[in-house]
Short mmCIF file of C-alpha atoms in Angstrom, two decimals:
data_model
loop_
_atom_site.label_atom_id
_atom_site.label_comp_id
_atom_site.label_asym_id
_atom_site.label_seq_id
_atom_site.Cartn_x
_atom_site.Cartn_y
_atom_site.Cartn_z
CA MET A 173 18.42 12.05 -29.36
CA ALA A 174 15.38 14.31 -29.66
CA THR A 175 14.57 16.90 -26.98
CA GLU A 176 11.08 18.33 -26.77
CA TYR A 177 9.50 20.75 -24.33
CA GLY A 178 5.74 21.28 -24.35
CA GLN A 179 2.58 19.48 -23.53
CA ALA A 180 3.30 15.93 -22.36
CA ASP A 181 1.45 13.19 -24.07
CA GLY A 182 -1.26 11.38 -22.13
CA ALA A 183 0.25 8.01 -22.50
CA GLY A 184 2.18 8.23 -19.32
CA GLU A 185 -0.35 9.90 -17.11
CA SER A 186 -1.45 6.70 -15.40
CA SER A 187 -0.10 6.89 -11.92
CA ALA A 188 1.17 4.11 -9.79
CA LEU A 189 -2.08 3.96 -7.83
CA SER A 190 -4.08 3.23 -10.93
CA ARG A 191 -2.22 -0.05 -11.31
CA ALA A 192 -2.47 -1.16 -7.73
CA GLY A 193 -5.76 -2.98 -8.21
CA ARG A 194 -4.68 -5.20 -11.05
CA GLY A 195 -4.98 -8.95 -10.59
CA GLN A 196 -7.90 -8.67 -8.12
CA ARG A 197 -10.83 -10.14 -10.02
CA PRO A 198 -14.09 -10.03 -8.07
CA PRO A 199 -16.53 -12.90 -8.32
CA THR A 200 -18.97 -12.84 -11.18
CA PHE A 201 -22.58 -11.83 -10.65
CA LEU A 202 -23.99 -15.29 -11.04
CA GLY A 203 -21.16 -16.89 -9.02
CA GLY A 204 -21.49 -14.43 -6.10
CA PRO A 205 -23.73 -16.58 -3.95
CA PHE A 206 -21.30 -19.53 -4.27
CA ALA A 207 -18.05 -17.54 -3.93
CA VAL A 208 -15.84 -18.50 -0.96
CA ARG A 209 -15.46 -14.81 -0.20
CA THR A 210 -19.27 -14.42 0.23
CA TRP A 211 -19.55 -17.45 2.57
CA ARG A 212 -16.66 -16.21 4.65
CA ALA A 213 -18.25 -12.79 5.01
CA PHE A 214 -21.62 -14.47 5.88
CA GLY A 215 -19.85 -16.57 8.52
CA TYR A 216 -18.29 -13.42 9.94
CA ILE A 217 -21.76 -11.80 10.27
CA TRP A 218 -23.12 -15.04 11.77
CA LEU A 219 -20.42 -15.04 14.42
CA ASN A 220 -20.74 -11.31 15.08
CA LEU A 221 -23.88 -11.65 17.32
CA PRO A 222 -22.60 -14.03 19.96
CA ILE A 223 -19.04 -12.60 20.03
CA ALA A 224 -20.29 -8.99 20.22
CA THR A 225 -22.80 -9.86 22.82
CA VAL A 226 -20.19 -11.45 25.13
CA THR A 227 -17.74 -8.59 24.43
CA PHE A 228 -20.33 -5.93 25.19
CA VAL A 229 -21.43 -7.54 28.46
CA TYR A 230 -17.76 -7.85 29.52
CA ALA A 231 -16.95 -4.30 28.63
CA VAL A 232 -20.05 -2.84 30.38
CA THR A 233 -19.46 -4.88 33.53
CA THR A 234 -15.79 -4.21 33.90
CA LEU A 235 -16.26 -0.48 33.06
CA ALA A 236 -19.04 0.00 35.51
CA LEU A 237 -17.35 -2.01 38.25
CA GLY A 238 -13.99 -0.33 37.80
CA ALA A 239 -15.53 3.20 37.52
CA GLY A 240 -17.68 2.57 40.62
CA LEU A 241 -14.78 1.38 42.64
CA LEU A 242 -12.44 4.18 41.67
CA VAL A 243 -13.22 5.89 44.93
CA THR A 244 -11.12 3.15 46.45
CA PHE A 245 -7.89 1.71 45.21
CA ILE A 246 -9.65 -1.47 44.08
CA GLY A 247 -11.04 0.28 41.03
CA VAL A 248 -7.68 0.86 39.50
CA PRO A 249 -6.72 -2.87 39.05
CA VAL A 250 -10.29 -3.74 38.06
CA LEU A 251 -10.35 -1.08 35.28
CA ALA A 252 -6.83 -2.04 34.20
CA LEU A 253 -7.70 -5.73 33.97
CA GLY A 254 -10.94 -4.86 32.13
CA LEU A 255 -9.00 -2.75 29.54
CA ALA A 256 -6.39 -5.52 29.23
CA GLY A 257 -9.17 -8.04 28.59
CA CYS A 258 -10.52 -5.77 25.85
CA ARG A 259 -7.13 -5.75 24.23
CA GLY A 260 -7.07 -9.62 24.41
CA ILE A 261 -10.47 -9.60 22.70
CA GLY A 262 -9.00 -7.34 20.04
CA VAL A 263 -6.35 -9.95 19.30
CA LEU A 264 -9.10 -12.44 18.48
CA GLU A 265 -11.14 -9.98 16.47
CA ARG A 266 -8.19 -9.01 14.35
CA ALA A 267 -7.38 -12.69 13.64
CA ARG A 268 -11.07 -13.30 12.73
CA ALA A 269 -11.14 -10.25 10.45
CA ARG A 270 -7.89 -11.41 8.68
CA ALA A 271 -9.15 -14.92 8.28
CA LEU A 272 -12.76 -14.27 7.10
CA LEU A 273 -12.67 -10.79 5.63
CA GLY A 274 -9.08 -10.67 4.36
CA ALA A 275 -8.54 -7.40 6.29
CA ARG A 276 -5.06 -5.98 6.47
CA VAL A 277 -4.83 -4.80 10.03
CA GLY A 278 -1.64 -4.60 12.01
CA GLU A 279 -0.99 -5.03 15.71
CA PRO A 280 -1.23 -1.93 17.92
CA ARG A 281 1.61 -0.79 20.08
CA PRO A 282 2.06 -3.07 23.02
CA VAL A 283 1.72 -1.73 26.54
CA ARG A 284 5.08 -0.79 28.01
CA GLY A 285 5.15 0.38 31.51
CA ARG A 286 7.29 3.44 32.18
CA LYS A 287 7.67 2.38 35.73
CA PRO A 288 8.58 -1.18 36.86
CA GLY A 289 6.19 -3.32 38.69
CA VAL A 290 2.41 -4.04 38.61
CA LEU A 291 1.49 -0.47 39.38
CA GLY A 292 3.48 0.85 36.50
CA TRP A 293 1.78 -1.70 34.16
CA MET A 294 -1.69 -0.77 35.37
CA THR A 295 -0.96 2.95 34.93
CA SER A 296 0.27 2.38 31.36
CA VAL A 297 -2.82 0.30 30.45
CA ILE A 298 -5.19 2.92 31.67
CA LYS A 299 -3.27 5.75 30.00
CA SER A 300 -2.96 3.91 26.67
CA GLY A 301 -5.19 5.26 23.95
CA GLU A 302 -5.22 1.81 22.27
CA SER A 303 -6.90 0.32 25.36
CA TRP A 304 -9.70 2.82 25.28
CA ARG A 305 -10.16 2.29 21.52
CA HIS A 306 -10.59 -1.39 22.17
CA LEU A 307 -13.20 -0.60 24.79
CA LEU A 308 -15.01 1.72 22.34
CA TYR A 309 -15.00 -1.05 19.78
CA ALA A 310 -16.83 -3.31 22.23
CA PHE A 311 -19.50 -0.62 22.69
CA LEU A 312 -19.95 0.28 19.00
CA HIS A 313 -19.71 -3.24 17.54
CA PHE A 314 -22.57 -4.70 19.50
CA PRO A 315 -25.48 -2.63 18.02
CA TRP A 316 -23.90 -2.99 14.57
CA ALA A 317 -23.60 -6.76 15.00
CA VAL A 318 -27.29 -6.99 16.07
CA PHE A 319 -28.34 -4.95 13.01
CA THR A 320 -26.25 -6.87 10.48
CA PHE A 321 -27.30 -10.22 11.89
CA CYS A 322 -31.01 -9.35 11.84
CA LEU A 323 -30.73 -7.97 8.34
CA ALA A 324 -28.40 -10.35 6.54
CA VAL A 325 -29.48 -13.72 8.03
CA PRO A 326 -33.23 -13.41 7.28
CA VAL A 327 -32.69 -12.00 3.77
CA TRP A 328 -30.22 -14.74 2.99
CA ALA A 329 -32.50 -17.44 4.34
CA TYR A 330 -35.61 -16.01 2.59
CA GLY A 331 -33.75 -15.74 -0.73
CA TRP A 332 -32.67 -19.31 -0.80
CA ALA A 333 -36.03 -20.53 0.52
CA MET A 334 -37.84 -18.70 -2.28
CA LEU A 335 -35.37 -19.88 -4.93
CA THR A 336 -35.78 -23.53 -3.89
CA TYR A 337 -39.56 -23.23 -3.30
CA PRO A 338 -40.49 -25.41 -6.37
CA LEU A 339 -38.46 -28.20 -4.78
CA TRP A 340 -40.19 -28.27 -1.41
CA GLN A 341 -43.61 -26.79 -2.19
CA TRP A 342 -45.12 -30.35 -2.09
CA VAL A 343 -44.56 -30.46 1.68
CA PHE A 344 -47.50 -28.17 2.35
CA PRO A 345 -50.32 -30.23 0.75
CA ARG A 346 -48.89 -33.46 1.92
CA TYR A 347 -48.15 -32.66 5.59
CA ALA A 348 -49.92 -29.30 6.36
CA ASP A 349 -53.09 -29.86 4.42
CA VAL A 350 -52.64 -26.44 2.66
CA PRO A 351 -51.80 -25.90 -1.02
CA GLY A 352 -48.71 -23.81 -0.35
CA ILE A 353 -47.29 -20.82 1.47
CA GLN A 354 -50.10 -18.64 2.64
CA LEU A 355 -49.69 -14.94 1.65
CA TYR A 356 -52.97 -13.68 3.12
CA GLY A 357 -55.95 -15.11 4.94
CA ASP A 358 -59.10 -14.05 6.75
CA GLU A 359 -62.55 -15.46 7.30
CA HIS A 360 -63.53 -14.51 3.72
CA ARG A 361 -60.48 -15.04 1.65
CA GLU A 362 -57.15 -16.95 1.58
CA ILE A 363 -54.25 -16.51 -0.85
CA TYR A 364 -51.67 -19.29 -1.33
CA LEU A 365 -48.62 -19.66 -3.61
CA ASP A 366 -49.84 -22.87 -5.23
CA SER A 367 -50.29 -22.39 -9.00
CA PRO A 368 -47.33 -22.98 -11.41
CA PRO A 369 -47.05 -19.28 -12.30
CA GLU A 370 -47.01 -18.22 -8.69
CA ILE A 371 -44.41 -20.87 -7.86
CA ALA A 372 -42.24 -19.76 -10.78
CA LEU A 373 -42.67 -16.05 -9.69
CA ALA A 374 -41.59 -16.92 -6.18
CA ALA A 375 -38.53 -18.72 -7.48
CA GLY A 376 -37.69 -15.76 -9.71
CA ILE A 377 -37.91 -13.36 -6.80
CA GLY A 378 -35.76 -15.69 -4.71
CA LEU A 379 -33.14 -15.76 -7.49
CA VAL A 380 -32.94 -12.03 -7.62
CA VAL A 381 -32.65 -11.78 -3.88
CA THR A 382 -30.02 -14.54 -3.76
CA LEU A 383 -27.95 -12.79 -6.37
CA LEU A 384 -28.12 -9.38 -4.59
CA VAL A 385 -27.51 -10.71 -1.08
CA PRO A 386 -23.70 -11.14 -1.57
CA TYR A 387 -23.39 -7.40 -2.32
CA LEU A 388 -25.39 -6.64 0.72
CA ILE A 389 -23.16 -8.84 2.83
CA ARG A 390 -19.98 -7.31 1.47
CA GLY A 391 -21.35 -3.81 2.10
CA LEU A 392 -22.10 -4.68 5.67
CA THR A 393 -18.75 -6.30 6.34
CA THR A 394 -17.02 -3.26 4.87
CA VAL A 395 -18.16 -1.34 7.99
CA ASP A 396 -16.92 -4.24 10.14
CA ARG A 397 -13.53 -3.93 8.37
CA LEU A 398 -13.45 -0.19 9.06
CA LEU A 399 -14.24 -0.76 12.71
CA VAL A 400 -11.54 -3.32 13.13
CA THR A 401 -8.84 -1.37 11.31
CA GLY A 402 -9.79 1.95 12.79
CA LEU A 403 -10.26 0.93 16.47
CA LEU A 404 -8.27 -2.28 16.91
CA GLY A 405 -5.37 -1.57 14.63
CA PRO A 406 -2.46 0.86 15.02
CA SER A 407 -3.43 4.52 14.73
CA ARG A 408 -2.44 6.66 11.77
CA LEU A 409 0.21 8.35 13.89
CA GLU A 410 1.72 5.04 14.77
CA ASN A 411 1.69 3.91 11.18
CA ARG A 412 3.38 7.14 10.17
CA VAL A 413 6.04 6.76 12.88
CA VAL A 414 6.79 3.26 11.64
CA GLU A 415 7.00 4.46 8.05
CA LEU A 416 9.28 7.28 9.03
CA GLU A 417 11.59 4.95 11.04
CA SER A 418 11.81 2.65 8.05
CA ASP A 419 12.41 5.50 5.67
CA ARG A 420 15.08 6.93 7.95
CA GLY A 421 16.86 3.59 7.78
CA VAL A 422 16.62 3.56 3.96
CA VAL A 423 17.96 7.17 3.77
CA VAL A 424 20.85 6.33 6.04
CA ASP A 425 21.67 3.17 4.05
CA THR A 426 21.46 5.03 0.78
CA ALA A 427 23.76 7.83 2.03
CA ALA A 428 26.21 5.28 3.31
CA GLU A 429 26.10 3.40 -0.04
CA ASP A 430 26.67 6.65 -1.96
CA LEU A 431 29.62 7.53 0.25
CA ARG A 432 31.11 4.08 -0.26
CA ARG A 433 30.67 4.47 -4.01
CA ILE A 434 32.40 7.87 -4.04
CA GLU A 435 35.23 6.44 -1.89
CA ARG A 436 35.69 3.46 -4.31
CA GLU A 437 35.76 5.78 -7.31
CA LEU A 438 38.27 8.14 -5.66
CA ARG A 439 40.47 5.31 -4.41
CA GLY A 440 40.40 3.26 -7.51
CA GLY A 441 40.42 6.13 -9.98
CA ALA A 442 41.62 9.64 -9.17
CA GLN A 443 43.67 8.71 -6.14
CA ALA A 444 45.51 5.97 -7.84
CA ARG A 445 46.29 8.14 -10.88
CA LEU A 446 47.45 11.03 -8.76
CA GLU A 447 49.80 8.66 -6.96
CA GLY A 448 51.24 7.61 -10.30
CA LEU A 449 51.46 11.27 -11.32
CA GLU A 450 53.43 11.99 -8.15
CA SER A 451 55.89 9.29 -9.07
CA GLU A 452 56.30 10.64 -12.61
CA LEU A 453 56.88 14.23 -11.34
CA GLY A 454 59.40 12.90 -8.81
CA LEU A 455 61.25 11.09 -11.58
CA ALA A 456 61.16 14.22 -13.76
CA LYS A 457 62.57 16.27 -10.89
CA ALA A 458 65.43 13.80 -10.51
CA LYS A 459 66.22 13.97 -14.22
CA LEU A 460 65.86 17.66 -14.53
CA THR A 461 69.61 18.35 -14.30
CA GLU A 462 70.92 15.10 -15.85
CA ASP A 463 68.55 14.77 -18.81
CA PRO A 464 66.37 17.86 -19.40
CA GLU A 465 64.73 16.44 -22.50
CA ALA A 466 63.57 13.25 -20.71
CA ALA A 467 62.38 15.40 -17.84
CA ALA A 468 60.39 17.57 -20.21
CA ARG A 469 58.75 14.54 -21.72
CA LEU A 470 57.80 13.29 -18.27
CA VAL A 471 56.40 16.71 -17.39
CA ALA A 472 54.36 16.75 -20.67
CA ALA A 473 52.98 13.24 -19.90
CA ALA A 474 52.15 14.38 -16.33
CA HIS A 475 50.37 17.45 -17.76
CA GLY A 476 48.22 15.19 -19.89
CA GLU A 477 47.55 12.95 -16.95
CA VAL A 478 46.46 15.95 -14.90
CA LYS A 479 43.91 16.86 -17.52
CA SER A 480 42.53 13.32 -17.51
CA VAL A 481 42.31 13.26 -13.75
CA LEU A 482 40.57 16.64 -13.76
CA GLN A 483 38.07 15.34 -16.21
CA GLU A 484 37.44 12.25 -14.08
CA LEU A 485 36.97 14.46 -10.99
CA ARG A 486 34.54 16.62 -12.88
CA GLY A 487 32.51 13.51 -13.85
CA LEU A 488 32.53 12.43 -10.24
CA ALA A 489 31.35 15.81 -9.05
CA ARG A 490 28.67 15.72 -11.74
CA GLY A 491 27.60 12.41 -10.24
CA ILE A 492 27.27 13.93 -6.79
CA HIS A 493 25.14 16.85 -8.01
CA PRO A 494 25.41 18.10 -11.60
CA ALA A 495 25.87 21.87 -12.10
CA ILE A 496 23.47 21.88 -15.05
CA LEU A 497 20.69 20.69 -12.69
CA THR A 498 21.32 23.52 -10.29
CA ASP A 499 21.79 26.17 -12.99
CA ARG A 500 19.21 25.28 -15.65
CA GLY A 501 16.75 22.84 -14.07
CA LEU A 502 15.42 19.40 -14.65
CA GLY A 503 14.68 19.62 -18.40
CA PRO A 504 18.17 20.46 -19.60
CA ALA A 505 19.68 18.05 -16.99
CA LEU A 506 17.59 15.19 -18.33
CA SER A 507 18.50 16.08 -21.88
CA ALA A 508 22.25 15.93 -20.94
CA LEU A 509 21.64 12.50 -19.46
CA ALA A 510 19.92 11.33 -22.63
CA ALA A 511 22.82 12.66 -24.69
CA ARG A 512 25.26 10.34 -22.89
CA CYS A 513 22.96 7.27 -23.19
CA PRO A 514 24.11 4.86 -25.99
CA VAL A 515 20.44 4.40 -27.00
CA PRO A 516 18.56 7.24 -28.78
CA VAL A 517 16.33 8.90 -26.21
CA ARG A 518 13.52 11.38 -26.70
CA VAL A 519 12.97 13.72 -23.71
CA GLN A 520 9.71 15.50 -23.08
CA VAL A 521 9.40 17.70 -20.01
CA ASP A 522 6.19 19.72 -19.17
CA LEU A 523 6.96 21.63 -15.97
CA ALA A 524 5.71 25.18 -15.53
CA ASP A 525 7.71 25.57 -12.27
CA ARG A 526 10.81 24.06 -10.73
CA PRO A 527 10.32 21.82 -7.80
CA ALA A 528 12.54 21.90 -4.73
CA PRO A 529 16.18 21.08 -5.28
CA ALA A 530 15.86 17.88 -3.32
CA VAL A 531 12.99 16.75 -5.56
CA GLU A 532 14.97 17.68 -8.65
CA GLY A 533 17.92 15.68 -7.39
CA ILE A 534 15.82 12.59 -6.69
CA ALA A 535 14.24 12.75 -10.14
CA TYR A 536 17.59 13.34 -11.84
CA PHE A 537 19.30 10.34 -10.28
CA ALA A 538 16.25 8.12 -10.74
CA VAL A 539 16.27 8.86 -14.50
CA SER A 540 20.03 8.53 -14.55
CA GLU A 541 19.86 4.95 -13.06
CA LEU A 542 16.99 4.02 -15.34
CA LEU A 543 18.86 5.18 -18.50
CA GLN A 544 21.82 3.24 -17.38
CA ASN A 545 19.65 0.13 -17.22
CA VAL A 546 18.34 0.97 -20.75
CA GLY A 547 21.81 1.29 -22.14
CA SER A 548 23.26 -1.77 -20.45
CA HIS A 549 20.51 -4.34 -20.09
CA SER A 550 17.42 -3.59 -22.13
CA GLY A 551 18.63 -4.32 -25.73
CA ALA A 552 16.46 -1.40 -26.80
CA ARG A 553 16.75 0.55 -29.99
CA SER A 554 15.05 3.67 -28.68
CA ALA A 555 13.68 5.06 -25.45
CA ARG A 556 11.82 8.04 -24.11
CA VAL A 557 11.74 10.06 -20.88
CA ASP A 558 8.68 12.06 -19.84
CA ALA A 559 8.37 14.35 -16.85
CA TRP A 560 5.29 16.32 -15.85
CA ARG A 561 3.40 17.47 -12.84
CA SER A 562 0.21 15.83 -11.71
CA GLY A 563 -1.47 17.54 -8.78
CA HIS A 564 0.93 17.34 -5.83
CA HIS A 565 3.24 14.84 -7.51
CA LEU A 566 6.15 14.95 -10.00
CA MET A 567 5.64 12.17 -12.46
CA LEU A 568 8.54 10.54 -14.31
CA GLN A 569 8.29 7.80 -16.96
CA VAL A 570 11.13 6.03 -18.73
CA ALA A 571 10.11 3.61 -21.49
CA ASP A 572 12.06 1.57 -24.00
CA ASP A 573 11.27 -0.95 -26.75
CA GLY A 574 13.76 -3.60 -25.46
CA THR A 575 13.36 -7.19 -24.42
CA GLY A 576 11.49 -6.46 -21.23
CA GLY A 577 11.26 -8.95 -18.43
CA ALA A 578 12.69 -6.57 -15.73
CA ASP A 579 11.87 -7.83 -12.29
CA PRO A 580 12.22 -5.30 -9.40
CA GLY A 581 11.84 -8.06 -6.87
CA ALA A 582 15.02 -9.85 -8.00
CA GLY A 583 17.29 -7.64 -5.93
CA THR A 584 18.36 -5.52 -8.90
CA GLY A 585 19.00 -1.76 -9.12
CA LEU A 586 15.21 -1.31 -9.62
CA ALA A 587 14.63 -2.71 -6.12
CA SER A 588 17.15 -0.23 -4.69
CA LEU A 589 15.53 2.62 -6.60
CA ALA A 590 12.09 1.61 -5.35
CA ARG A 591 13.34 1.71 -1.76
CA ARG A 592 14.74 5.17 -2.38
CA MET A 593 11.33 6.25 -3.71
CA GLU A 594 9.56 4.85 -0.65
CA ALA A 595 11.98 6.79 1.60
CA VAL A 596 10.46 10.08 0.24
CA ASP A 597 6.88 8.75 0.14
CA GLY A 598 7.21 8.11 -3.62
CA VAL A 599 6.08 5.15 -5.68
CA LEU A 600 7.90 3.21 -8.40
CA VAL A 601 5.90 0.97 -10.74
CA VAL A 602 7.56 -1.32 -13.27
CA ASP A 603 5.62 -2.66 -16.29
CA SER A 604 7.85 -5.01 -18.18
CA PRO A 605 6.23 -7.91 -19.97
CA PRO A 606 8.78 -10.14 -21.71
CA GLY A 607 9.36 -9.19 -25.27
CA THR A 608 7.43 -5.85 -25.21
CA GLY A 609 9.77 -3.43 -23.57
CA THR A 610 9.89 -1.83 -20.17
CA THR A 611 8.00 1.15 -18.79
CA VAL A 612 8.97 2.50 -15.38
CA THR A 613 6.74 5.17 -13.81
CA ALA A 614 7.89 7.08 -10.70
CA GLU A 615 5.66 9.32 -8.58
CA ILE A 616 7.50 11.77 -6.32
CA PRO A 617 5.70 14.18 -3.87
CA TRP A 618 6.10 17.73 -5.20
CA ARG A 619 7.57 20.50 -3.11
CA ASP A 620 7.96 24.02 -4.32
CA SER A 621 11.41 25.41 -4.59
#
């Protein structure tokens, strides 16, 4: 084992987020006009105008009618029904965005009346922020839909028309009695696209426009995607609440699992051995007067057993929270872990300050579990552990030169470790091609001690 402290090498500084986009290969430049993604986005823009028009008229009508009738009780149900209808339109818009744009948008929180009955439901709908965000979407989406339709559709049509102009230019002299498309004309002069160079130039311009239109369409639909996710999806606060609820469940399950593990180790190890020690001491006490020599041998054996049990309890306490981690920090603690690994491990830690004890504990046990995997399953001849700080994150990387092929989705210890990382807003990325070793990178939010 080699232990090094100093500047961490740059090999491990690729965070988990830098790997998130792998496997998503955009269409090529020449294939963009024919890509399914482009045609879906164009279909989305094409449908925007009629859908947004109907939605806008509905929203304006119901809002004006409900607000105008609020002086009477009739305005409350009218406004509530109008907002409920906007939420229903939001369901269709989210489905359309998922199908045509591939947008990942969740469902907002449903309306739950605090009071029973129709009046409680109407009050909840009107007080719901999601309902008003759906109404705002109806107002904002209409002018944007008009703009995108009037921009994308003509440019798309003109691009294809110019590109295919050499194929249908003959229509003009045969049926319109003109040599081609007229660019300019007055009583003195007329300019037509009729000569071969002009026709070729028109086709070239059409080719350029056709190749660039997909990028225009994707840029326009990016705004549509933001409108849908920002106004029709759950708010950031709701997403955070869901994440915290999920993380709380993971933390509770992890704590319960750790308690069961400690209980199993105590019952199957130290407790069973102490029970045997009690029997030996009882037997030695019975033989103390009859056979002092046998009693002395039993006491000596019990003394050795006590030392062994104490060592086992120290190991169990070290597994709960090692003293070296508290006293000396993460670097020496990781070096101690590496010393117990059957595979030679090089440790390199570059931390100017110590993080919070909770962050140190998470990092320690993550490296401990990963080194156990290296020693038990990797078939590696060497490994390395790197730890460094990158911005507001503590970065860990454990790499080996073993057989690879580790799959965190197979329900192994890596999956459990990934869930533990998610519970503290961390990320775990596993790169393990078969035959080339395994590299596990962990990203843990940094908190000062």
